[in-house]
Structures are given as C-alpha cells and as structure tokens.
mmCIF file of C-alpha atoms in Angstrom:
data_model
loop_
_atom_site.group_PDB
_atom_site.id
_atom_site.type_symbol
_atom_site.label_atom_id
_atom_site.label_comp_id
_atom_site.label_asym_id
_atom_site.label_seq_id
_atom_site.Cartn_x
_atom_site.Cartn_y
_atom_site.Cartn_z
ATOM 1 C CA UNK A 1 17.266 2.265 13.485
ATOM 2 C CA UNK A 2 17.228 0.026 10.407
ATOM 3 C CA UNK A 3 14.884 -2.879 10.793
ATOM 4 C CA UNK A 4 15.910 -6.688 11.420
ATOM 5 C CA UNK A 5 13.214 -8.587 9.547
ATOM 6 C CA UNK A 6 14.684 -9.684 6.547
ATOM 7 C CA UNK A 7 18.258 -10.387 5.041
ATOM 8 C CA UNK A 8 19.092 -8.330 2.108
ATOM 9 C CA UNK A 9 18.802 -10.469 -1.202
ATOM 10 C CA UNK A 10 19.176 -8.802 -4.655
ATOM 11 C CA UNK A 11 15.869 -10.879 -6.202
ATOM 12 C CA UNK A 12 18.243 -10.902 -9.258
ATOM 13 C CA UNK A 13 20.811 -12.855 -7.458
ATOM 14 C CA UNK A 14 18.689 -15.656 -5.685
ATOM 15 C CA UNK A 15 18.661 -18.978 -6.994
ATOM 16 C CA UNK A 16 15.711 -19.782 -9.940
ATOM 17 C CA UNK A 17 12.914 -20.838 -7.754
ATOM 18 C CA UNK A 18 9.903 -22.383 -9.229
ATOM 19 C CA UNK A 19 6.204 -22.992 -8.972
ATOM 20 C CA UNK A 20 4.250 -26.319 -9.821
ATOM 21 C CA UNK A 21 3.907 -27.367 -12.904
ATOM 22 C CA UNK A 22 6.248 -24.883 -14.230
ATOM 23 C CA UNK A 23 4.158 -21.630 -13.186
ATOM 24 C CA UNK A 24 5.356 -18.533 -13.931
ATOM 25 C CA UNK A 25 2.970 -16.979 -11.626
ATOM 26 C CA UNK A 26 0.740 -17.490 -8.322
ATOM 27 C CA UNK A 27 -1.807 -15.203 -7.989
ATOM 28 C CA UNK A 28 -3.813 -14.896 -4.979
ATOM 29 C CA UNK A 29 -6.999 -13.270 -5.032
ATOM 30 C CA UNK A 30 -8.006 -11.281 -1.947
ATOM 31 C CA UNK A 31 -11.420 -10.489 -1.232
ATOM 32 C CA UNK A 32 -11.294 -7.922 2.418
ATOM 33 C CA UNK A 33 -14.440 -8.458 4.036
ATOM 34 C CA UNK A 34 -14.120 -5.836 6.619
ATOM 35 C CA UNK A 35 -16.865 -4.420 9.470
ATOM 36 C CA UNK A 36 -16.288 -0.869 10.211
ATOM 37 C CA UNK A 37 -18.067 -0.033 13.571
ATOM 38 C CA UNK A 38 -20.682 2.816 13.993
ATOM 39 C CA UNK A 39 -18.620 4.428 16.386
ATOM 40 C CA UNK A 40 -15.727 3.231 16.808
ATOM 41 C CA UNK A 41 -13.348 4.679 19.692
ATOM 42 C CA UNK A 42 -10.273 6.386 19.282
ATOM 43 C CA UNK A 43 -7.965 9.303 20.215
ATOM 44 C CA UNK A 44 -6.099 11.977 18.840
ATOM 45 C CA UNK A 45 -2.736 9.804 19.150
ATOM 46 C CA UNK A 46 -4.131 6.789 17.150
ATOM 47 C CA UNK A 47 -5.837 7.206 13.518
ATOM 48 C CA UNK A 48 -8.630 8.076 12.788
ATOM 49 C CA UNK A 49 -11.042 5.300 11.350
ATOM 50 C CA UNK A 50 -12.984 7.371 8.974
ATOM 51 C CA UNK A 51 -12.178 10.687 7.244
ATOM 52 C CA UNK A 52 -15.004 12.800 8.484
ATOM 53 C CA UNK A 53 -15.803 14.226 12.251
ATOM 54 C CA UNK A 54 -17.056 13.754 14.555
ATOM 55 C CA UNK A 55 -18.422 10.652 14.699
ATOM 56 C CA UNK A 56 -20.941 9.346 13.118
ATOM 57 C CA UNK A 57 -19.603 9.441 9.501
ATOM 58 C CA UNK A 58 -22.885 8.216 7.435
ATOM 59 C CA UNK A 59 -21.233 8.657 4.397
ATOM 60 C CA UNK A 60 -18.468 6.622 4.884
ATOM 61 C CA UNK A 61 -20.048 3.944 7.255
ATOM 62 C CA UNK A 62 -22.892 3.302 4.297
ATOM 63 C CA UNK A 63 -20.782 3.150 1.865
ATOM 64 C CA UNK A 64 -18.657 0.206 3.721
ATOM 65 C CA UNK A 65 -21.837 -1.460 4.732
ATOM 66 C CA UNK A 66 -22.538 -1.548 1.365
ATOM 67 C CA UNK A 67 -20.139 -4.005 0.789
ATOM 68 C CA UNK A 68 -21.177 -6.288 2.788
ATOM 69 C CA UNK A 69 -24.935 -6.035 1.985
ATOM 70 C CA UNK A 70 -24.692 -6.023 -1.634
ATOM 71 C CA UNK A 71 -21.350 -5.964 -3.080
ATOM 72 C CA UNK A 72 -19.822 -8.956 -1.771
ATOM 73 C CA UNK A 73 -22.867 -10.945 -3.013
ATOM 74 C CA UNK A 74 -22.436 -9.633 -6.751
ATOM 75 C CA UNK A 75 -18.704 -9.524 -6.485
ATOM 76 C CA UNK A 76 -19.318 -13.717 -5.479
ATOM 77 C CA UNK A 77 -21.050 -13.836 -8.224
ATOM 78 C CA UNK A 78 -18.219 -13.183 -10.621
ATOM 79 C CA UNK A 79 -15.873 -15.011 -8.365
ATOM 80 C CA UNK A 80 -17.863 -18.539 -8.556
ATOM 81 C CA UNK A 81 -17.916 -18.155 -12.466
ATOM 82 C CA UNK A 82 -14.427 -17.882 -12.866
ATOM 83 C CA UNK A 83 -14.060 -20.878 -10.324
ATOM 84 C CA UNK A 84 -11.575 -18.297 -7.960
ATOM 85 C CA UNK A 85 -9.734 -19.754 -4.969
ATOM 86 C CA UNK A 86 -10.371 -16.895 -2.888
ATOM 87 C CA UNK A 87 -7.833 -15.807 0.238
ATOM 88 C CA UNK A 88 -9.920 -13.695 2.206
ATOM 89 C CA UNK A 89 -8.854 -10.895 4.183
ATOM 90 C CA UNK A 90 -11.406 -10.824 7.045
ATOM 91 C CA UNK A 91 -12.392 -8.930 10.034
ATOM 92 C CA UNK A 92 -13.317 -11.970 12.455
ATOM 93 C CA UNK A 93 -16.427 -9.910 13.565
ATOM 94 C CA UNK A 94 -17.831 -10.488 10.066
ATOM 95 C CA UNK A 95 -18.860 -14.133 10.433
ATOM 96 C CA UNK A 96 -20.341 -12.821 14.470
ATOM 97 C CA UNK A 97 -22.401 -10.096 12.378
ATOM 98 C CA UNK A 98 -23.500 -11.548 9.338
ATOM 99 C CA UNK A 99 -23.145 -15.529 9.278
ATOM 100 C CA UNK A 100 -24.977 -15.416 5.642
ATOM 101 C CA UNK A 101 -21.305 -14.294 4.790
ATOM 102 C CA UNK A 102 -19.694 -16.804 6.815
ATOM 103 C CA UNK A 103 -21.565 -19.395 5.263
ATOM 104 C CA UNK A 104 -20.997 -18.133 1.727
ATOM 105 C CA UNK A 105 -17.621 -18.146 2.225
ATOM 106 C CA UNK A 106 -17.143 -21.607 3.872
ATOM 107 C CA UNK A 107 -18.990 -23.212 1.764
ATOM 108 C CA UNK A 108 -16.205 -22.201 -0.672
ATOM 109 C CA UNK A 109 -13.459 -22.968 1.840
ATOM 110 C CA UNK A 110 -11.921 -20.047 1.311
ATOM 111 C CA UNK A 111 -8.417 -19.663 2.918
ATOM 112 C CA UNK A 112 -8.705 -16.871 5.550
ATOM 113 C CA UNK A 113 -6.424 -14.843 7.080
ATOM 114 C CA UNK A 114 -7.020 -12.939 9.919
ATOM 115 C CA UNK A 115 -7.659 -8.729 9.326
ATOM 116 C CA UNK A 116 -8.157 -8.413 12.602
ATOM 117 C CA UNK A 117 -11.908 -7.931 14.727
ATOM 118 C CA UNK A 118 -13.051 -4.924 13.304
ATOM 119 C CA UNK A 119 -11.346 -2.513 10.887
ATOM 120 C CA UNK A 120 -11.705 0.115 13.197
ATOM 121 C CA UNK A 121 -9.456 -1.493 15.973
ATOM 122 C CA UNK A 122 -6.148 -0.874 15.295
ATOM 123 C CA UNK A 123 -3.512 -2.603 16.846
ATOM 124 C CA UNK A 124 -1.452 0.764 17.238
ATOM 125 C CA UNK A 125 -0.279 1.913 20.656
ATOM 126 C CA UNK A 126 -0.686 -1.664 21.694
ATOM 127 C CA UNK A 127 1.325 -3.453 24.262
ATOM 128 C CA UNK A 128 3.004 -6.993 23.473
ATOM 129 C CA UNK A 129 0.628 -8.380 25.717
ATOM 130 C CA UNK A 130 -2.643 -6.747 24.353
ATOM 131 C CA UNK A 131 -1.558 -7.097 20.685
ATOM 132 C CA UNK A 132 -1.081 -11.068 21.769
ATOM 133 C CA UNK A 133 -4.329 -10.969 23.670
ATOM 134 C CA UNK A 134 -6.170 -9.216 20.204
ATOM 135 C CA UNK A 135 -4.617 -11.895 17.581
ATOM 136 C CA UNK A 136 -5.520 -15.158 20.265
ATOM 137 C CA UNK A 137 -8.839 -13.554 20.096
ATOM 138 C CA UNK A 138 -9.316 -14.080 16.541
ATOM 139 C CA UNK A 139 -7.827 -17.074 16.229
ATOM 140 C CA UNK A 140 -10.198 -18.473 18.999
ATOM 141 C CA UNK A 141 -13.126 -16.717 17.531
ATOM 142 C CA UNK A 142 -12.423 -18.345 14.159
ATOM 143 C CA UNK A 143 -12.418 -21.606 15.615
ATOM 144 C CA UNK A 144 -15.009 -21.565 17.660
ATOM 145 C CA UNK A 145 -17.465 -20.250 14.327
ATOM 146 C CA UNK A 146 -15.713 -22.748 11.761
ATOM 147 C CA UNK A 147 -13.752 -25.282 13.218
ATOM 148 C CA UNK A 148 -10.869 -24.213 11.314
ATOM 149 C CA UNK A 149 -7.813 -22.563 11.633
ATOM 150 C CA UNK A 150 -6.406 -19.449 10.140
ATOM 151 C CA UNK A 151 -3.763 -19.352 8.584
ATOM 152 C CA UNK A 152 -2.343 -16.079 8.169
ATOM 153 C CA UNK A 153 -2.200 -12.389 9.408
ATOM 154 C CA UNK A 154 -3.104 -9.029 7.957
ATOM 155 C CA UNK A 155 -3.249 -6.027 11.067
ATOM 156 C CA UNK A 156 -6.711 -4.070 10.885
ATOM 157 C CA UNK A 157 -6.217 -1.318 8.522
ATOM 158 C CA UNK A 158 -2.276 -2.318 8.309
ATOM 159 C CA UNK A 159 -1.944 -1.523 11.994
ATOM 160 C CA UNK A 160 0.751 -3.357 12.586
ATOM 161 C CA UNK A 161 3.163 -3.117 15.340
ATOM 162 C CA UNK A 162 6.945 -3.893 15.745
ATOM 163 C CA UNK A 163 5.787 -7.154 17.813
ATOM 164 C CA UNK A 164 3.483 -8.233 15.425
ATOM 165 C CA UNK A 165 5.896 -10.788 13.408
ATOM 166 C CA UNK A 166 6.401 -11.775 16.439
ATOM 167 C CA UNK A 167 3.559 -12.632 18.434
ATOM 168 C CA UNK A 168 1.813 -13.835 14.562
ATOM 169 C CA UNK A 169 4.622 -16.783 14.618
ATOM 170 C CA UNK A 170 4.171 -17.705 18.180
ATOM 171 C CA UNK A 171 0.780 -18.876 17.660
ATOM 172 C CA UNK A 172 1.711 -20.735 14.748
ATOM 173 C CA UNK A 173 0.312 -18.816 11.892
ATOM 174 C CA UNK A 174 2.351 -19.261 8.295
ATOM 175 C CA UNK A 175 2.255 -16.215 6.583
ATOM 176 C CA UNK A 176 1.850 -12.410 7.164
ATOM 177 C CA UNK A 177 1.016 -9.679 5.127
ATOM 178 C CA UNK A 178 2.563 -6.369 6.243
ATOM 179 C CA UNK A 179 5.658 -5.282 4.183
ATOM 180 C CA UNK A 180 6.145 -4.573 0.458
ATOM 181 C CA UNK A 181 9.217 -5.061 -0.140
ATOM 182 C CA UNK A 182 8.857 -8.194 -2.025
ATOM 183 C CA UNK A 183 7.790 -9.903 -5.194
ATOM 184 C CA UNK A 184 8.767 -13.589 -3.600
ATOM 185 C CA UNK A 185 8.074 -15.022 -0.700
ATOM 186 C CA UNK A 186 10.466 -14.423 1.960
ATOM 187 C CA UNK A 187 11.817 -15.651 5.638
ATOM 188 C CA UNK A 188 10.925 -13.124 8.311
ATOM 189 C CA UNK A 189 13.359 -13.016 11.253
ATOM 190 C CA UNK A 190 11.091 -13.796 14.241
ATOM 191 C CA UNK A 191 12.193 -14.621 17.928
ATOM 192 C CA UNK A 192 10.547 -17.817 17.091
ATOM 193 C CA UNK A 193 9.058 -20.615 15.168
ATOM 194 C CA UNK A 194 8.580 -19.821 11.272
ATOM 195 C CA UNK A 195 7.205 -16.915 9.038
ATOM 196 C CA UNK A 196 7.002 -16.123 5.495
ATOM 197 C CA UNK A 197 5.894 -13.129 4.296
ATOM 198 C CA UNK A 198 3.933 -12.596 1.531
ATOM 199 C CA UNK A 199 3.492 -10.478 -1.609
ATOM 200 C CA UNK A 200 0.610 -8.413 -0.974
ATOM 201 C CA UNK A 201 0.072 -5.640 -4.100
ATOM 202 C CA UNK A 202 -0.568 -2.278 -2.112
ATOM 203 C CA UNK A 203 0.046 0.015 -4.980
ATOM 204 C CA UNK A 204 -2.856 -1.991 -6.652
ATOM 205 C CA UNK A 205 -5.198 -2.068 -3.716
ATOM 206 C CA UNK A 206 -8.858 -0.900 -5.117
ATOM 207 C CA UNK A 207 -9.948 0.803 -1.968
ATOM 208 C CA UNK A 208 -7.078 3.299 -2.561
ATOM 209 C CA UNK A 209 -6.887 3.565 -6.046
ATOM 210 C CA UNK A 210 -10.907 3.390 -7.494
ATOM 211 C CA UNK A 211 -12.081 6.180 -5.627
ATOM 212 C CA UNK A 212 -12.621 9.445 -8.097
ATOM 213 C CA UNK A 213 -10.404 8.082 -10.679
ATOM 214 C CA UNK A 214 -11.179 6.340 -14.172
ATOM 215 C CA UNK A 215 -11.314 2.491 -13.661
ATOM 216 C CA UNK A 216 -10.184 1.780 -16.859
ATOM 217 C CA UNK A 217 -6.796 3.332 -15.523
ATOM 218 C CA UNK A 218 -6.886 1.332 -12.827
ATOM 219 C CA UNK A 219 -7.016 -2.283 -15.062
ATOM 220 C CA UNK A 220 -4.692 -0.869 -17.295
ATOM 221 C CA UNK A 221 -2.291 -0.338 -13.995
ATOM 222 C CA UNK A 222 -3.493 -4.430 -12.733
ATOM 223 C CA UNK A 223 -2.627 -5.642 -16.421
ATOM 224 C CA UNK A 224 0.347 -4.155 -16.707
ATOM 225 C CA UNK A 225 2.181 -5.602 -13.842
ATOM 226 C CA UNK A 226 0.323 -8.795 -14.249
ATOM 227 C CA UNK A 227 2.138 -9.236 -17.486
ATOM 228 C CA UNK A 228 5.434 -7.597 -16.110
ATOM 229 C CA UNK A 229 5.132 -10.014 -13.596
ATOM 230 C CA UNK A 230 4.430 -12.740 -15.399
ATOM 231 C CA UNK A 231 7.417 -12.131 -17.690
ATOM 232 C CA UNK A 232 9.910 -12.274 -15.088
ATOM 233 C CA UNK A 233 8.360 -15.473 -14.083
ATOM 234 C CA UNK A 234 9.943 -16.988 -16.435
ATOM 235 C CA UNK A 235 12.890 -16.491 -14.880
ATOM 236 C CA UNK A 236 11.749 -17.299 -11.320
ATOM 237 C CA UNK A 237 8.738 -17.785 -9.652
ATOM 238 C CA UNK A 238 7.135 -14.278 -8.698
ATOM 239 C CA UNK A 239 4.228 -13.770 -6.787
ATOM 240 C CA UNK A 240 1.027 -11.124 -7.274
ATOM 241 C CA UNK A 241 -1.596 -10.466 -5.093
ATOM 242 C CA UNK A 242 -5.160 -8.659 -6.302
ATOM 243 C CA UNK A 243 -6.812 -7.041 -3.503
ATOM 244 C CA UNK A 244 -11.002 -6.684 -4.149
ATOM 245 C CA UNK A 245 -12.792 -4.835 -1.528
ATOM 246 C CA UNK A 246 -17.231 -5.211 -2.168
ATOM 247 C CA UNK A 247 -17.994 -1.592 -1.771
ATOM 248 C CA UNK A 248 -15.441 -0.958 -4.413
ATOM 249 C CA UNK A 249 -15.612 -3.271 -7.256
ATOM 250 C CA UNK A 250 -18.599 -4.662 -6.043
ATOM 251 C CA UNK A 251 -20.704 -1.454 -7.194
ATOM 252 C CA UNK A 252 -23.101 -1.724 -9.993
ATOM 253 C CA UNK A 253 -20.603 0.116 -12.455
ATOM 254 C CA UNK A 254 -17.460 -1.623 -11.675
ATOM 255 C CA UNK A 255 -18.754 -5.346 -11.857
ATOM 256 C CA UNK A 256 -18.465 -6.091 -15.603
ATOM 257 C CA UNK A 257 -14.608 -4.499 -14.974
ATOM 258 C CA UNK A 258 -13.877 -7.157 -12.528
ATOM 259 C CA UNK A 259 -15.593 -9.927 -15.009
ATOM 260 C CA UNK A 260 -13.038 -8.500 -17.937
ATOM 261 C CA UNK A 261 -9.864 -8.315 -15.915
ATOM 262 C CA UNK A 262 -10.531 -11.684 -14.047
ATOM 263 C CA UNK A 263 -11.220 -12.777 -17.695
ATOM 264 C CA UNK A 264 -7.802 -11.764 -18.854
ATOM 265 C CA UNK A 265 -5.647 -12.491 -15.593
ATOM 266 C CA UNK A 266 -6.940 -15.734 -15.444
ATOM 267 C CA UNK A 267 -6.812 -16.596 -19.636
ATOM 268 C CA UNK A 268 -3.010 -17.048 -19.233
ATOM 269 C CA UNK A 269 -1.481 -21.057 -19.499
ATOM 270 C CA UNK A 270 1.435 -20.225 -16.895
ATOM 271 C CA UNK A 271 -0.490 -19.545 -13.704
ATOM 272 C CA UNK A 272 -1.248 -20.490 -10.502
ATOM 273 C CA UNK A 273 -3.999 -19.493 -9.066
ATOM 274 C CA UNK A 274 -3.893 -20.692 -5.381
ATOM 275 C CA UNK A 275 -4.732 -19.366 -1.974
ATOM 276 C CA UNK A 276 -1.915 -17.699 0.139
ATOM 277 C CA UNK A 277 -1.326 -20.828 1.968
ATOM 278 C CA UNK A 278 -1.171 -22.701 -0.308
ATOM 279 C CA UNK A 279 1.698 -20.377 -1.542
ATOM 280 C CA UNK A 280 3.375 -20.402 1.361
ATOM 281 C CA UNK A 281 2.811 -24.074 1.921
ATOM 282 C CA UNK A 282 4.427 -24.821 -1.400
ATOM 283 C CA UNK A 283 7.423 -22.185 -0.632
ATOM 284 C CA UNK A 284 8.752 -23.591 2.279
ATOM 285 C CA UNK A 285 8.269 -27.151 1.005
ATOM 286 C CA UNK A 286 9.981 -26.434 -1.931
ATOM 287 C CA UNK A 287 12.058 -23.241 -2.179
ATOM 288 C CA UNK A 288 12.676 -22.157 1.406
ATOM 289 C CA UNK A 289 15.576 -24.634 1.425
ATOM 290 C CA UNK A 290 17.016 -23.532 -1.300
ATOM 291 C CA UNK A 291 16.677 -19.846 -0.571
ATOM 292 C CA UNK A 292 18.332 -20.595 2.868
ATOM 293 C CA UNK A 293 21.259 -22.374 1.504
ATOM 294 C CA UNK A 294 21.866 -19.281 -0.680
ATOM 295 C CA UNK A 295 21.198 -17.084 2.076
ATOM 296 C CA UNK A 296 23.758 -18.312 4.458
ATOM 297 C CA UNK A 297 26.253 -18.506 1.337
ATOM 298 C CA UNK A 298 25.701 -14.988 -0.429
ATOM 299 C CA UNK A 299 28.132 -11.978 -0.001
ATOM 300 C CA UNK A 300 24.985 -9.683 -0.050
ATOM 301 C CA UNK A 301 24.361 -10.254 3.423
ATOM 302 C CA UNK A 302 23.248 -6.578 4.492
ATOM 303 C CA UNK A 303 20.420 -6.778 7.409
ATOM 304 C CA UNK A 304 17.436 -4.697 6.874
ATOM 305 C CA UNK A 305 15.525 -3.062 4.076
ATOM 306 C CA UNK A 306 19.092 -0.950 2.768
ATOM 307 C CA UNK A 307 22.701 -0.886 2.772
#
C-alpha cells in the first residue's frame, strides 16, 4: 500500500518560494531533551528502549542522564553565546523531573515541540484512541507547567503511528516531524484541519552518527550539506534542521566542535535562523498558497512517496 500523505512534487518543478529578507536558508536548531526511564516497560513485539538486557542498562541509562545533568548545561552555554533560537525537542516529563531545565529553557522561550512523555514510551502498537489520549496528555501537561502551548510534534523515539498526522492536526498543532522526504516544507494530507511537515535532518542526527566515529567526519558531513543547501537556496527557499542531543555534543570533548560549527553555520549573510514555528508560520503565510495553486495545476500529480 503506497502512502496518502503527500502529493508528489518534483522540488525542481515547484514554484521559487522564498524566505524573509531574501534567505536562502532557515535553519532550525534542535536541542532533544529526552528522559529515558530506569525501567521502562516493554515487550518482545514493541522495541526495545535500550540496547542491553535485561533491564537495568547502567551504561546506557548514565550515559543519557548525563545529558541532562551536565551536558545540556554546557551545551546552553554555547547556545546563549551564539544568541540560538532554539526548537526543542522535548520529552514533557523533563520539565515534571527537572524544572531547573524547564526554567532554563523558558526563560529563553524556546519553541517546543512535543517528543512525547518519556523516550521510552513509544507510541507503537497504539490504538487511535490511546495515541490521542498520549499526545492530549502532553499538550495538557505543557500547559499546565508553562502556560504555553506547543506547537509541534515529534513521536518518542520516532514512534510514530499511521494515525499520528492525524490525531497531531486535530488538536491543532502546526507542524510535525516524522518523514524525510523533504527539503521544504510541505502540506500533509490529514482528515482534518492543517499540517505542515517539516525538514528534520535524520542522516545528520548526532545521537546516531557521534557514537565511535571521528567527529571531525561528522562536521565535515553538517558543513557539507549546509553549504549544498544553502546553494540551492538560491534558487528556492530550502530548509535544514541540526539535531543536538546533551549526552552527545554536550561531552567535554565535543563542546569546542559545536562552538566551531555553530561558528561557521551561523557566519553566513543569507540565513535564517528561526524556530520551527516560526518556519512553518512564515510557510503557510507566505508560500503555502502558492504551493497549492501549483499543486492543484501540476501534471505531476502522483499520490504517495513514488510513481
């Protein structure tokens, strides 16, 4: 069965699309500030949280609360002195466990999109009704700790289900973050209300990618489709997304990496730097229209990811 979601669109054939000011590029930069539980439950039919049984894993459960005892507060460091607007991908339960964090990060007003409770409660195997139940929950939560509202959706651990476009529009939410397949914004099909989904940069994601391999690979890999990127931008507006978990880049040997490359990413007269939703704010202001129009007008009018 070929998915729904999107209309195909050759990102060569769209219209030219731009960002304010003449932008070349948004970049969105996306702390996930996650809470892996001690023991968290699961079955042979759903994954497994960590990589090492039984439970507990030590290794792996000190290592993530690493992050969030000491590498989010050096990785904020860097962040505040290179002024970042900061989209963060959170696990509600953070602010509930550690409201030093919550604080920190609301101070900023940091966008926040939801990355579900806990990172170790996926929303596999759910119902429509429990996976509903789960994202009103952290939307509630949220409000009741902040006053705010989200503004976006990220499943725990990428969890997502074939509801979850869905049930994220139904409560109102503007953006989701779930499929690659993109380097613009783009209309998801949903049974209702509105949804954009946005460019998140998986290949690039730290947590995957840092882990026994040499970091200066892994900036040349950022750099190198920043500037790709930013090229085509010229063109029309692209999008790029740089993931940053704490217990990765913020570890004592990876900091003055993140300083460098936020140096260079950030050195460049054609960017935006703005939060997701104020990405996807600006999009369908500004370019969903005009996408639409050439939507409904193209011949390349395949449904799903392939024709």
């Amino acid at each position: 069965m070929e998915p729904t979601r999107f209309t195909y669109s050759p990102i060569v054939a769209r219209p030219r699309m731009q960002w304010p000011n003449d932008a070349q590029l948004a970049l969105w930069i996306v702390p996930n500030i996650e809470f892996y539980e001690y023991l968290p439950e699961w079955s042979a039919q759903r994954r497994n949280p960590y990589p090492r049984c039984p439970h507990p894993d030590i290794l792996n459960y000190g290592l993530r609360d690493y992050g969030n005892r000491v590498g989010f507060w050096r990785m904020l460091e860097v962040l505040d002195r290179h002024h970042v607007k900061c989209t963060a991908s959170l696990n509600i339960a953070i602010y509930e466990h550690f409201p030093e964090i919550m604080r920190a990060c609301e101070e900023r007003q940091w966008d926040v999109m939801s990355h579900g409770m806990y990172n170790t409660q996926y929303s596999y195997g759910l119902s429509e009704d429990e996976e509903r139940a789960s994202i009103r929950e952290c939307m509630a939560t949220f409000q009741r700790l902040t006053g705010r509202q989200l503004t976006g959706w990220f499943s725990p651990a990428d969890s997502g289900t074939l509801n979850t476009p869905d049930l994220v529009a139904e409560v109102g939410l503007r953006y989701f973050v779930g499929w690659y397949n993109d380097d613009q914004p783009f209309p998801m099909r949903v049974r209702k209300g509105q949804l954009i989904s946005m460019p998140y940069s998986i290949d690039l994601n730290d947590s995957w990618n840092l882990i026994g391999i040499d970091t200066e690979e892994f900036l040349r890999a950022v750099m190198d489709q920043f500037d790709r990127l930013y090229q085509e931008g010229a063109e029309s507006l692209r999008v790029m997304c740089l993931p940053l978990h704490p217990w990765v880049f913020g570890q004592p040997h990876r900091i003055k990496d993140l300083d460098r490359l936020l140096g260079y990413l950030l050195s460049h007269d054609h960017l935006w730097q703005p939060t997701a939703a104020e990405i996807a704010d600006w999009f369908i202001a500004n370019s969903l229209p005009v996408l639409e129009q050439h939507l409904r007008t193209s011949p390349a009018t395949g449904q799903g990811a392939a024709r």
